[in-house]
Amino acid sequence: MQELIRRYGISLSVIMAAMTAFWLLALVVIPNLVLFKFSFRLYLPVDQLGGPNDVYTLKNYFTFFNSPIHINVFFLTILYSSMVTIICLIITYPLAYILAKVLKPTDTATFFLVLLIPLWVSEILRSFAWFIILSMQGPLNAILTGIGLIDKPIRWISGFQSVVIGLVYAYILFMLFPIYNAIQALDTNQIEASQDLGASTWRTHWRVIIPHAKPGIASGCVMVFMLCAGSVVVPTTLASTNSRWFTEIIQQWMFEGLDWNVGSAYAFLLLALCILFVSLVMRVLNVRLVDIAK
Amino acid sequence: MSEDVHLSQICMDFGSFRAVNNVEVTIKPGEFFSFLGPSGCGKTTILRLISGFMEPTQGAVKIGGKDMKGIRPNARPTALIFQNLALFPLMPVWENITFGLEVRGVSKEIRRAKAEELLQLVDLHDSADKRISQLSGGQKQRVAIARALAVEPKVMLLDEPLSALDLKLRQHMRAELRAIQKRTGVTFIYITHDQGEALAMSDRVGVMSQGVLQQVATPQEIYNNPVNGFVASFVGENNVIAGKVTFVSGGMAQFETAKGSFQAKLGASVATGDSAKLFVRPEFCSLRSANEAKVNSIPVEVTEIAFEGNFVNVFVRDQAGDTHMVQVQNDPSVPPPAPHTTCQMVFNPESCMILSEAATSRHGH
């Protein structure tokens, strides 16, 4: 804080601190606390508010556990979010390695610019672009039939595959940057030492580079997983008739059912269960939270 | 156990820049050979060419008579010790040491035993299970040596591994490295910019400048009979006087300068009539009283005394204003002359040399 004042002067520092505090309190903490309170109250007609039925209860939470369809959607959301995370990891690791250690630094800057430009377009537009690309008469099918790889157009927007494709595209950079940073921080001599001692490329990655990049991989995975599980725009835009995302159920409770109480209970359940899932996976893979924070 | 390394007419270009120019040298099996030179002279490039991280633009690297062209670093019989050691921080000491065996599929029990054996060899006991971050600089050094020895290399390559250590430890590790080399009989190729290291440890030294190998010889030969001005001034201190060779007879020459006429040994590639420089080491100079003048003497005035412990550096200025250094043994019974004393700086014709001024350059060929 003293450093901040020294650098920007007292008035600018106060403005910055106040804006950060406003953002945190008014836009994050208070709305969440309000929703948290909502989640323990019942959705009542106006004339019963404050009456004998207006009590704190866990009933909203039990709504979820008593609904097999919603539990099923929850597990599918976790499953496909994990799948998106793994696909992102498989695509990004080699890319991050090439960007960090193979390309010249001057070329890396160009690559990052090319990777970042799509991020300037809003998520809705990007999802909708995929909707067009993947549609029956869209460019992807046109290209694939054109070069003779397939005979007739594939129905891409079916099941969860279009959602998975859209989510991978939407969040892949959140995987790339932490892994890139981790690999970049690795001393190139370590890679060469491994090779010099006789290790194959594969072995060098497995024993030297991946262990070093593990915190970056973990933080990328956590970020992508949480963003996927909480994403609304991509699943609604690219969903087919037989794919539902857990966030869509929350949205239905809130905006179609107008039951903010059950909706917020579902939202907190999603948050809590995702944190539980992530902690379990981290425990299994022997990654600690402090490693990720680095 | 060890193999010779033959660098055959090696050139290495980076774009239009020639980092290594036409280096030709054979390093004998079991030899401790140092490449000595200032930074940017191409010595690290040579090491990377031998280890296989680079392929020469021209010429060939041969190890044990076998051309190494196209053989990747992981398949060469060499082990490299990096300047920053490049130990694997996430593995315990013993896994670091036996990493080379692990990749060759050696079982864990054998590896563990081998690690203990190598730790004994490098004098590092009870450290097998320590983390790298728990070790001191000197201990890390030993682990790096053990890790390289574990793969039983025919040739060991060392890239200034002692430069990060403090002076005392560095001197200790010099002796240690030398002893390990003698014990194992492996060919050592050592890269350094520290002439003290190169002279103290090596069987032979190759002095490099601007990508060109200037001289390959024993440390004594390099110091006492440098082939040119670069080698003379890079290895050890010198007093330098410019002039012209006027007369040559039996390896000795008459040298005319603005400071007078001198007799000196004639170095390689200098002939009668050439402009050249006279090099004389401070320890071969001495100071006499003014009326004792004889051959090879310059009248000077003492300007400064620097006491170094076992010897004393006496700085003197001649009549042209040039400063020279005279090194005398520390002897309390014969104190060095006080500042402002006028005297003669003298040196023996046998202990000074006339050499061409410059190094053989990058584009000389």
XYZ file of C-alpha atoms in Angstrom:
659
model
C 0.000 0.000 0.000
C 2.856 2.383 0.878
C 4.514 1.392 -2.357
C 1.255 2.214 -4.178
C 1.063 5.659 -2.561
C 4.708 6.368 -3.270
C 4.220 5.504 -6.903
C 0.829 7.011 -7.775
C 0.248 9.630 -5.044
C -2.364 9.590 -2.333
C -5.456 10.597 -4.356
C -4.963 8.104 -7.193
C -4.166 5.329 -4.698
C -7.356 5.998 -2.740
C -9.406 5.974 -5.951
C -7.869 2.659 -7.054
C -8.341 1.060 -3.649
C -11.910 2.339 -3.435
C -12.762 1.014 -6.892
C -11.313 -2.392 -6.089
C -13.190 -2.463 -2.795
C -16.422 -1.429 -4.533
C -16.002 -4.148 -7.150
C -15.285 -6.794 -4.536
C -17.976 -5.788 -2.052
C -20.849 -4.400 -4.102
C -20.505 -6.598 -7.165
C -19.167 -9.876 -5.738
C -19.507 -10.318 -1.988
C -22.873 -8.670 -1.241
C -24.821 -10.179 -4.195
C -23.452 -13.598 -3.288
C -24.370 -13.155 0.358
C -27.885 -12.088 -0.650
C -28.223 -15.149 -2.895
C -26.789 -17.313 -0.135
C -29.513 -16.044 2.196
C -32.146 -16.562 -0.535
C -31.093 -20.164 -0.890
C -32.277 -20.943 2.646
C -35.646 -19.175 2.290
C -38.771 -20.405 0.556
C -40.325 -18.947 -2.565
C -43.535 -17.586 -1.089
C -46.440 -15.476 -2.315
C -45.975 -11.857 -1.296
C -48.679 -11.970 1.389
C -46.897 -14.805 3.234
C -43.549 -12.978 3.460
C -42.738 -12.408 7.106
C -45.518 -14.851 8.085
C -45.176 -18.187 9.890
C -44.078 -19.999 6.703
C -41.158 -17.605 6.081
C -38.428 -19.618 7.807
C -34.836 -20.705 7.143
C -34.788 -24.194 5.680
C -32.664 -26.640 3.668
C -35.667 -27.556 1.535
C -34.286 -25.822 -1.574
C -31.145 -27.936 -1.390
C -33.156 -31.131 -0.965
C -35.012 -30.261 -4.160
C -31.804 -31.094 -6.003
C -31.081 -34.331 -4.174
C -34.687 -35.474 -4.730
C -34.491 -34.900 -8.458
C -32.681 -37.715 -10.321
C -32.831 -35.786 -13.602
C -30.996 -32.835 -12.112
C -28.422 -35.079 -10.462
C -27.901 -36.737 -13.814
C -27.398 -33.356 -15.510
C -24.955 -32.388 -12.772
C -22.819 -35.480 -13.354
C -22.949 -34.981 -17.124
C -21.781 -31.380 -16.591
C -18.873 -32.587 -14.447
C -18.067 -35.346 -16.934
C -18.055 -33.127 -20.009
C -16.266 -30.287 -18.210
C -13.549 -32.808 -17.304
C -13.463 -33.942 -20.900
C -13.061 -30.353 -22.124
C -10.274 -29.871 -19.564
C -8.413 -32.956 -20.756
C -8.811 -32.037 -24.431
C -7.533 -28.517 -23.699
C -4.546 -29.982 -21.853
C -3.681 -32.377 -24.673
C -3.844 -29.596 -27.262
C -2.090 -26.934 -25.187
C 0.859 -28.778 -23.662
C 2.745 -29.308 -26.944
C 1.769 -25.821 -28.075
C 2.977 -24.275 -24.806
C 6.252 -26.212 -25.067
C 6.849 -25.063 -28.639
C 6.017 -21.447 -27.766
C 8.206 -21.495 -24.665
C 11.247 -23.461 -25.801
C 11.322 -24.091 -29.541
C 10.314 -20.821 -31.216
C 12.470 -17.729 -31.181
C 11.144 -15.116 -28.699
C 10.409 -12.701 -31.545
C 8.137 -15.257 -33.240
C 6.423 -16.067 -29.939
C 5.099 -12.514 -29.688
C 3.432 -12.826 -33.106
C 1.904 -16.174 -32.175
C 0.465 -14.780 -28.963
C -1.060 -11.871 -30.824
C -2.719 -14.255 -33.278
C -3.985 -16.376 -30.379
C -5.296 -13.365 -28.474
C -7.145 -11.536 -31.230
C -10.216 -13.889 -31.121
C -10.540 -13.075 -27.410
C -11.450 -9.508 -28.357
C -14.746 -10.820 -29.781
C -17.438 -11.537 -27.199
C -18.110 -15.069 -26.054
C -21.668 -15.029 -27.438
C -20.457 -14.102 -30.912
C -17.738 -16.734 -30.825
C -20.199 -19.407 -29.734
C -22.596 -18.354 -32.424
C -19.787 -18.514 -34.974
C -19.281 -22.137 -33.990
C -23.033 -22.675 -34.332
C -22.703 -21.559 -37.953
C -19.502 -23.533 -38.574
C -21.007 -26.745 -37.182
C -24.475 -26.470 -38.736
C -25.622 -29.077 -41.254
C -25.022 -26.826 -44.233
C -22.163 -24.974 -42.567
C -18.592 -24.517 -43.736
C -17.143 -27.485 -41.819
C -19.416 -30.003 -43.517
C -18.923 -28.219 -46.846
C -15.132 -28.523 -46.544
C -15.182 -32.137 -45.348
C -17.539 -33.254 -48.153
C -15.668 -31.039 -50.604
C -12.319 -32.779 -50.017
C -14.122 -36.130 -50.000
C -13.367 -37.029 -46.368
C -17.063 -37.717 -45.701
C -19.906 -38.639 -48.057
C -22.742 -36.723 -46.490
C -22.885 -33.920 -43.883
C -22.474 -34.894 -40.225
C -24.929 -33.617 -37.621
C -22.343 -31.940 -35.396
C -24.838 -30.216 -33.134
C -26.052 -33.361 -31.455
C -25.467 -34.710 -27.977
C -22.671 -32.899 -26.141
C -20.109 -32.804 -28.930
C -20.877 -29.283 -30.143
C -20.884 -28.023 -26.539
C -17.503 -29.668 -25.947
C -16.076 -28.158 -29.132
C -17.413 -24.720 -28.190
C -16.096 -24.914 -24.634
C -12.655 -26.091 -25.744
C -12.477 -23.139 -28.087
C -13.791 -20.672 -25.501
C -11.435 -21.584 -22.664
C -8.327 -23.119 -24.231
C -6.224 -20.000 -23.671
C -6.864 -20.229 -19.939
C -4.987 -23.520 -20.146
C -2.276 -22.264 -22.478
C -1.009 -19.298 -20.481
C -0.296 -20.967 -17.116
C 1.415 -23.923 -18.801
C 3.404 -21.613 -21.070
C 4.540 -19.597 -18.058
C 5.560 -22.717 -16.172
C 7.564 -24.190 -19.052
C 9.111 -20.846 -19.857
C 10.435 -20.618 -16.311
C 12.257 -23.935 -16.741
C 15.991 -23.566 -17.312
C 16.689 -24.804 -20.858
C 19.896 -26.367 -19.543
C 17.761 -28.865 -17.615
C 16.213 -30.070 -20.858
C 19.640 -30.311 -22.459
C 21.103 -32.042 -19.402
C 18.381 -34.653 -19.643
C 19.119 -35.233 -23.329
C 22.848 -35.274 -22.693
C 22.399 -38.011 -20.089
C 20.719 -40.135 -22.738
C 17.027 -39.435 -22.229
C 14.666 -39.623 -25.195
C 12.400 -36.660 -25.973
C 9.474 -38.471 -24.375
C 11.419 -39.270 -21.216
C 12.679 -35.695 -20.932
C 9.092 -34.441 -21.007
C 7.886 -37.039 -18.543
C 10.675 -36.718 -15.967
C 11.871 -33.130 -16.289
C 9.476 -30.794 -18.087
C 6.062 -32.063 -16.943
C 7.029 -32.274 -13.233
C 8.296 -28.726 -13.484
C 5.155 -27.549 -15.297
C 2.808 -29.407 -12.937
C 1.656 -26.315 -10.986
C 0.936 -24.547 -14.284
C -0.911 -27.581 -15.625
C -2.918 -27.826 -12.407
C -3.904 -24.175 -12.359
C -4.843 -24.316 -16.046
C -6.982 -27.397 -15.424
C -8.743 -25.884 -12.404
C -9.437 -22.690 -14.299
C -10.779 -24.400 -17.435
C -12.843 -26.874 -15.420
C -14.485 -24.217 -13.258
C -15.165 -21.941 -16.240
C -16.723 -24.849 -18.162
C -18.899 -26.017 -15.322
C -20.105 -22.456 -14.781
C -20.517 -21.528 -18.431
C -23.997 -20.549 -19.640
C -23.503 -18.934 -23.018
C -21.689 -21.752 -24.812
C -24.013 -24.583 -23.674
C -27.149 -22.612 -24.498
C -25.926 -21.527 -27.910
C -24.476 -24.861 -29.006
C -26.733 -27.277 -27.140
C -28.807 -29.795 -29.017
C -32.148 -31.187 -27.932
C -30.560 -33.908 -25.837
C -27.832 -31.988 -24.033
C -28.468 -29.976 -20.904
C -25.905 -28.157 -18.817
C -26.337 -27.649 -15.077
C -26.179 -23.867 -15.418
C -29.170 -24.031 -17.729
C -31.208 -25.581 -14.923
C -30.185 -22.754 -12.602
C -31.210 -20.301 -15.276
C -34.570 -22.043 -15.659
C -35.251 -21.887 -11.946
C -34.444 -18.225 -11.845
C -35.835 -16.835 -15.058
C -38.523 -19.283 -16.089
C -39.642 -20.516 -12.678
C -38.885 -17.145 -11.126
C -37.837 -19.168 -8.062
C -34.619 -17.401 -7.099
C -34.486 -19.373 -3.883
C -34.094 -22.822 -5.443
C -31.992 -21.245 -8.204
C -29.473 -19.866 -5.748
C -29.436 -23.143 -3.818
C -28.516 -24.889 -7.087
C -25.867 -22.279 -7.823
C -24.201 -22.798 -4.454
C -24.468 -26.552 -4.828
C -22.662 -26.309 -8.167
C -19.934 -24.192 -6.609
C -19.523 -26.425 -3.562
C -19.571 -29.698 -5.489
C -17.115 -28.391 -8.087
C -14.710 -27.274 -5.362
C -15.061 -30.693 -3.749
C -14.419 -32.439 -7.061
C -11.384 -30.276 -7.859
C -9.918 -30.833 -4.382
C -10.391 -34.575 -4.723
C -8.675 -34.658 -8.102
C -5.837 -32.511 -6.759
C -5.437 -34.861 -3.810
C -5.298 -37.859 -6.152
C -2.728 -36.155 -8.424
C -0.731 -34.922 -5.423
C -0.932 -31.224 -6.239
C -1.164 -28.683 -3.446
C -2.993 -25.378 -3.587
C 0.193 -23.461 -2.739
C 1.866 -24.909 -5.847
C -0.916 -23.507 -7.992
C -0.706 -20.088 -6.396
C 2.956 -19.815 -7.410
C 37.655 -46.266 -20.653
C 38.442 -43.042 -22.438
C 38.574 -41.983 -26.045
C 40.373 -39.317 -28.019
C 38.492 -36.391 -29.498
C 39.532 -35.102 -32.881
C 38.207 -31.773 -34.084
C 38.908 -31.802 -37.771
C 38.956 -28.411 -39.530
C 35.861 -27.252 -37.673
C 33.986 -24.114 -38.646
C 30.737 -22.916 -37.122
C 28.696 -20.073 -38.593
C 25.726 -18.307 -37.054
C 24.280 -16.472 -40.015
C 27.143 -14.395 -41.350
C 29.040 -14.597 -38.057
C 31.808 -17.193 -37.876
C 31.978 -18.268 -34.224
C 34.562 -21.003 -34.715
C 37.098 -20.806 -37.508
C 39.017 -23.800 -38.748
C 39.822 -25.398 -35.412
C 42.029 -28.455 -35.709
C 43.100 -30.273 -32.568
C 43.359 -33.803 -31.223
C 42.672 -34.330 -27.556
C 44.344 -37.496 -26.327
C 42.563 -40.273 -24.414
C 42.639 -39.609 -20.676
C 43.917 -36.100 -21.126
C 42.770 -33.063 -19.159
C 42.440 -30.473 -21.914
C 41.279 -26.884 -21.408
C 39.957 -24.398 -23.908
C 40.929 -21.004 -22.519
C 39.741 -17.690 -23.869
C 37.715 -14.543 -23.195
C 33.924 -14.654 -23.452
C 32.763 -14.723 -27.039
C 35.895 -16.491 -28.283
C 33.927 -19.565 -29.387
C 34.932 -21.981 -26.648
C 31.377 -22.754 -25.492
C 30.384 -23.309 -29.120
C 33.140 -25.926 -29.358
C 31.748 -27.688 -26.301
C 28.255 -27.719 -27.786
C 29.656 -29.089 -31.029
C 31.342 -31.952 -29.191
C 28.289 -32.714 -27.038
C 26.045 -32.693 -30.102
C 23.731 -29.776 -29.343
C 25.087 -28.197 -32.536
C 26.475 -29.595 -35.771
C 29.495 -27.837 -37.306
C 29.001 -25.905 -40.536
C 32.202 -27.443 -41.845
C 34.566 -30.106 -40.593
C 33.943 -33.081 -38.337
C 33.896 -34.017 -34.676
C 35.402 -37.469 -34.197
C 35.296 -39.325 -30.905
C 37.387 -42.488 -30.762
C 37.879 -42.198 -34.509
C 34.135 -42.235 -35.165
C 32.498 -39.328 -36.966
C 29.726 -37.930 -34.755
C 27.783 -36.341 -37.590
C 24.033 -36.855 -37.138
C 24.448 -38.483 -33.717
C 22.233 -36.736 -31.201
C 23.482 -35.676 -27.728
C 21.653 -38.548 -26.042
C 23.573 -41.070 -28.145
C 27.087 -39.604 -27.841
C 29.648 -41.034 -25.401
C 30.001 -37.628 -23.775
C 28.656 -36.125 -20.568
C 28.340 -32.404 -20.136
C 28.595 -30.507 -16.872
C 26.729 -27.246 -17.343
C 27.904 -23.884 -16.109
C 24.862 -23.636 -13.827
C 25.071 -27.432 -13.253
C 21.407 -27.928 -14.347
C 20.648 -30.402 -11.580
C 17.017 -31.525 -11.467
C 15.553 -29.705 -8.443
C 12.506 -31.957 -8.166
C 14.512 -35.185 -7.786
C 16.492 -36.202 -4.712
C 20.272 -36.377 -5.007
C 20.431 -40.087 -5.793
C 17.852 -39.881 -8.588
C 19.768 -36.965 -10.062
C 22.963 -38.982 -10.084
C 21.406 -42.051 -11.650
C 19.076 -40.291 -14.087
C 21.315 -41.438 -16.935
C 20.962 -45.041 -15.758
C 17.225 -44.704 -15.268
C 16.770 -43.782 -18.914
C 18.808 -46.847 -19.825
C 16.330 -49.021 -17.918
C 18.607 -49.986 -14.996
C 16.661 -51.345 -12.009
C 16.106 -49.220 -8.936
C 18.264 -51.393 -6.602
C 21.285 -51.235 -8.908
C 20.806 -47.525 -9.418
C 20.611 -46.879 -5.700
C 23.825 -48.847 -5.113
C 25.556 -47.045 -7.965
C 24.503 -43.690 -6.510
C 26.052 -44.570 -3.152
C 29.252 -45.680 -4.886
C 29.517 -42.441 -6.876
C 28.764 -40.329 -3.826
C 31.750 -42.015 -2.166
C 33.879 -41.231 -5.207
C 33.055 -37.522 -5.067
C 33.387 -37.448 -1.269
C 29.757 -36.743 -0.483
C 28.443 -39.141 2.111
C 24.915 -39.511 3.528
C 23.401 -37.189 0.973
C 21.577 -39.644 -1.285
C 18.108 -38.698 -0.078
C 18.683 -34.979 0.299
C 16.952 -32.469 -1.921
C 19.145 -30.435 -4.274
C 18.087 -27.214 -2.529
C 19.558 -28.531 0.735
C 23.081 -28.738 -0.718
C 25.796 -26.101 -0.670
C 27.476 -24.835 -3.837
C 30.400 -27.228 -3.546
C 28.121 -30.180 -2.810
C 25.973 -29.403 -5.853
C 29.181 -29.367 -7.866
C 30.013 -32.864 -6.666
C 26.519 -34.128 -7.463
C 26.839 -32.741 -10.991
C 30.169 -34.525 -11.415
C 28.714 -37.768 -10.049
C 25.697 -37.481 -12.348
C 27.964 -37.095 -15.362
C 30.256 -39.951 -14.274
C 27.279 -42.272 -13.743
C 26.744 -42.737 -17.472
C 30.412 -43.807 -17.764
C 31.217 -41.276 -20.469
C 34.295 -41.653 -22.641
C 34.629 -37.885 -22.669
C 33.603 -35.448 -19.970
C 32.802 -31.888 -21.026
C 32.878 -29.127 -18.423
C 31.503 -25.647 -19.121
C 33.093 -23.352 -16.509
C 31.498 -25.341 -13.689
C 33.556 -23.636 -10.972
C 32.768 -20.041 -11.886
C 29.886 -19.746 -9.391
C 31.968 -20.840 -6.392
C 33.863 -18.600 -4.013
C 37.649 -18.402 -4.290
C 38.635 -20.881 -1.555
C 36.146 -23.498 -2.673
C 37.114 -22.978 -6.290
C 40.764 -23.698 -5.526
C 39.768 -26.761 -3.553
C 37.505 -28.045 -6.340
C 40.304 -27.581 -8.884
C 42.413 -30.119 -7.060
C 39.360 -32.312 -6.552
C 38.414 -32.293 -10.242
C 41.963 -33.078 -11.211
C 42.044 -35.992 -8.763
C 38.728 -37.386 -9.997
C 39.976 -37.135 -13.565
C 43.161 -39.069 -12.719
C 41.197 -41.677 -10.752
C 38.640 -42.320 -13.506
C 40.968 -41.843 -16.473
C 38.171 -40.188 -18.471
C 39.123 -37.583 -21.070
C 38.218 -34.176 -19.641
C 37.547 -31.177 -21.871
C 37.319 -28.070 -19.761
C 36.090 -24.645 -20.838
C 37.209 -21.600 -18.897
C 38.075 -17.940 -19.112
C 40.105 -18.236 -15.906
C 43.769 -18.711 -16.819
C 44.620 -19.816 -13.277
C 42.168 -22.703 -13.538
C 43.384 -23.721 -16.964
C 47.071 -23.629 -16.009
C 46.624 -25.404 -12.692
C 44.481 -28.311 -13.862
C 45.307 -29.071 -17.458
C 47.699 -31.410 -19.209
C 47.372 -29.159 -22.220
C 45.676 -25.852 -22.880
C 44.225 -24.480 -26.096
C 44.070 -20.691 -26.062
C 41.288 -19.264 -28.215
C 40.517 -15.813 -29.527
C 37.898 -14.738 -32.062
C 36.996 -18.292 -32.961
C 40.585 -19.267 -33.751
C 42.739 -21.635 -31.748
C 45.857 -19.544 -31.148
C 48.112 -22.023 -29.406
C 47.890 -25.564 -28.082
C 50.568 -26.514 -25.575
C 51.334 -27.493 -21.998
C 50.580 -24.813 -19.366
C 54.326 -24.118 -18.929
C 54.824 -23.691 -22.657
C 51.784 -21.390 -22.965
C 53.066 -19.206 -20.146
C 56.753 -19.179 -21.004
C 56.622 -19.292 -24.791
C 53.398 -17.701 -26.017
C 53.120 -17.644 -29.810
C 51.673 -14.160 -30.099
C 50.792 -11.034 -28.209
C 47.250 -12.210 -27.538
C 48.328 -15.385 -25.787
C 51.034 -13.533 -23.871
C 48.671 -10.879 -22.585
C 45.667 -13.144 -21.973
C 47.687 -15.591 -19.910
C 49.426 -13.721 -17.133
C 50.573 -10.120 -16.780
C 53.047 -8.325 -19.042
C 54.921 -5.112 -19.527
C 54.648 -4.257 -23.205
C 56.975 -2.034 -25.241
C 56.398 -1.344 -28.950
C 59.295 -1.198 -31.391
C 61.036 -2.671 -34.404
C 63.259 -5.717 -34.909
C 66.608 -4.566 -36.322
C 68.887 -7.561 -36.092
C 68.417 -11.310 -35.525
C 71.010 -13.859 -34.464
C 70.527 -17.382 -33.050
C 66.954 -16.862 -31.859
C 67.839 -13.603 -30.131
C 66.964 -10.223 -31.597
C 67.911 -6.609 -31.263
C 64.821 -4.479 -30.670
C 64.802 -0.696 -31.172
C 62.178 1.317 -29.292
C 61.513 4.875 -28.163
C 62.679 3.786 -24.714
C 65.997 2.487 -25.967
C 67.457 -0.660 -27.425
C 66.704 -4.134 -26.013
C 67.756 -7.730 -26.510
C 65.072 -10.376 -26.415
C 64.044 -13.836 -27.641
C 62.448 -13.731 -31.063
C 58.893 -15.127 -31.099
C 57.181 -17.035 -33.875
C 56.209 -15.189 -37.074
C 58.393 -12.149 -36.428
C 61.395 -11.294 -38.643
C 63.977 -8.555 -39.110
C 62.399 -5.221 -39.996
C 58.982 -6.099 -38.472
C 57.149 -3.780 -36.128
C 56.329 -5.831 -33.052
C 56.034 -5.712 -29.285
C 58.304 -6.764 -26.494
C 56.577 -8.709 -23.703
C 58.169 -9.150 -20.308
C 56.467 -10.662 -17.241
C 56.479 -8.560 -14.029
C 58.122 -11.383 -12.082
C 61.055 -11.385 -14.527
C 61.678 -7.663 -13.939
C 63.705 -6.278 -11.093
C 64.737 -2.873 -9.821
C 68.351 -1.711 -9.515
C 69.848 1.532 -8.341
C 70.329 4.126 -11.093
C 74.099 3.772 -11.544
C 74.011 -0.028 -11.997
C 72.615 0.178 -15.511
C 73.377 -2.567 -18.015
C 71.493 -4.287 -20.908
C 67.692 -4.129 -21.044
C 67.206 -1.384 -18.556
C 64.756 1.500 -18.411
C 65.136 4.449 -16.040
C 61.958 4.694 -13.988
C 60.380 6.284 -10.966
C 58.412 4.229 -8.429
C 54.804 5.447 -8.257
C 52.935 2.945 -6.155
C 53.414 -0.193 -4.052
C 50.698 -2.850 -3.877
C 51.265 -5.438 -1.168
C 49.646 -8.753 -2.152
C 50.858 -10.972 0.694
C 53.389 -13.423 -0.694
C 54.584 -10.887 -3.264
C 54.643 -7.137 -3.843
C 53.663 -5.335 -7.031
C 55.761 -2.232 -7.593
C 54.323 0.169 -10.159
C 56.886 2.355 -11.921
C 56.698 5.114 -14.535
C 59.281 5.598 -17.255
C 60.340 8.923 -18.758
C 57.692 8.689 -21.503
C 55.010 8.429 -18.798
C 54.166 4.741 -19.385
C 53.467 2.585 -16.352
C 55.145 -0.817 -15.825
C 54.792 -3.401 -13.108
C 57.598 -5.178 -11.280
C 56.760 -8.117 -9.069
C 59.076 -8.908 -6.181
C 58.895 -11.589 -3.499
C 57.783 -10.401 -0.117
C 60.937 -10.340 2.009
C 60.909 -8.223 5.204
C 64.727 -8.007 5.133
C 64.705 -6.470 1.623
C 61.801 -3.975 1.538
C 60.689 -2.696 -1.902
C 61.805 0.826 -2.845
C 59.631 3.661 -1.560
C 57.457 5.726 -3.933
C 59.279 8.511 -5.818
C 62.571 6.566 -5.758
C 64.291 6.734 -9.130
C 65.913 3.505 -10.291
C 66.383 1.175 -13.255
C 63.913 -1.508 -14.276
C 65.958 -4.387 -15.706
C 65.171 -7.753 -17.223
C 67.093 -10.645 -18.646
C 67.150 -11.055 -22.482
C 66.230 -14.757 -22.030
C 63.037 -13.915 -20.136
C 61.418 -11.511 -22.569
C 59.947 -12.091 -26.003
C 59.261 -10.183 -29.172
C 55.844 -11.136 -30.511
C 53.493 -10.015 -33.203
C 50.948 -7.750 -31.628
C 47.642 -9.279 -32.614
C 45.949 -12.642 -32.387
C 45.295 -14.631 -35.515
C 41.874 -13.269 -36.370
C 38.544 -14.744 -37.314
C 38.900 -13.710 -40.915
C 42.602 -14.339 -41.172
C 42.231 -17.448 -43.340
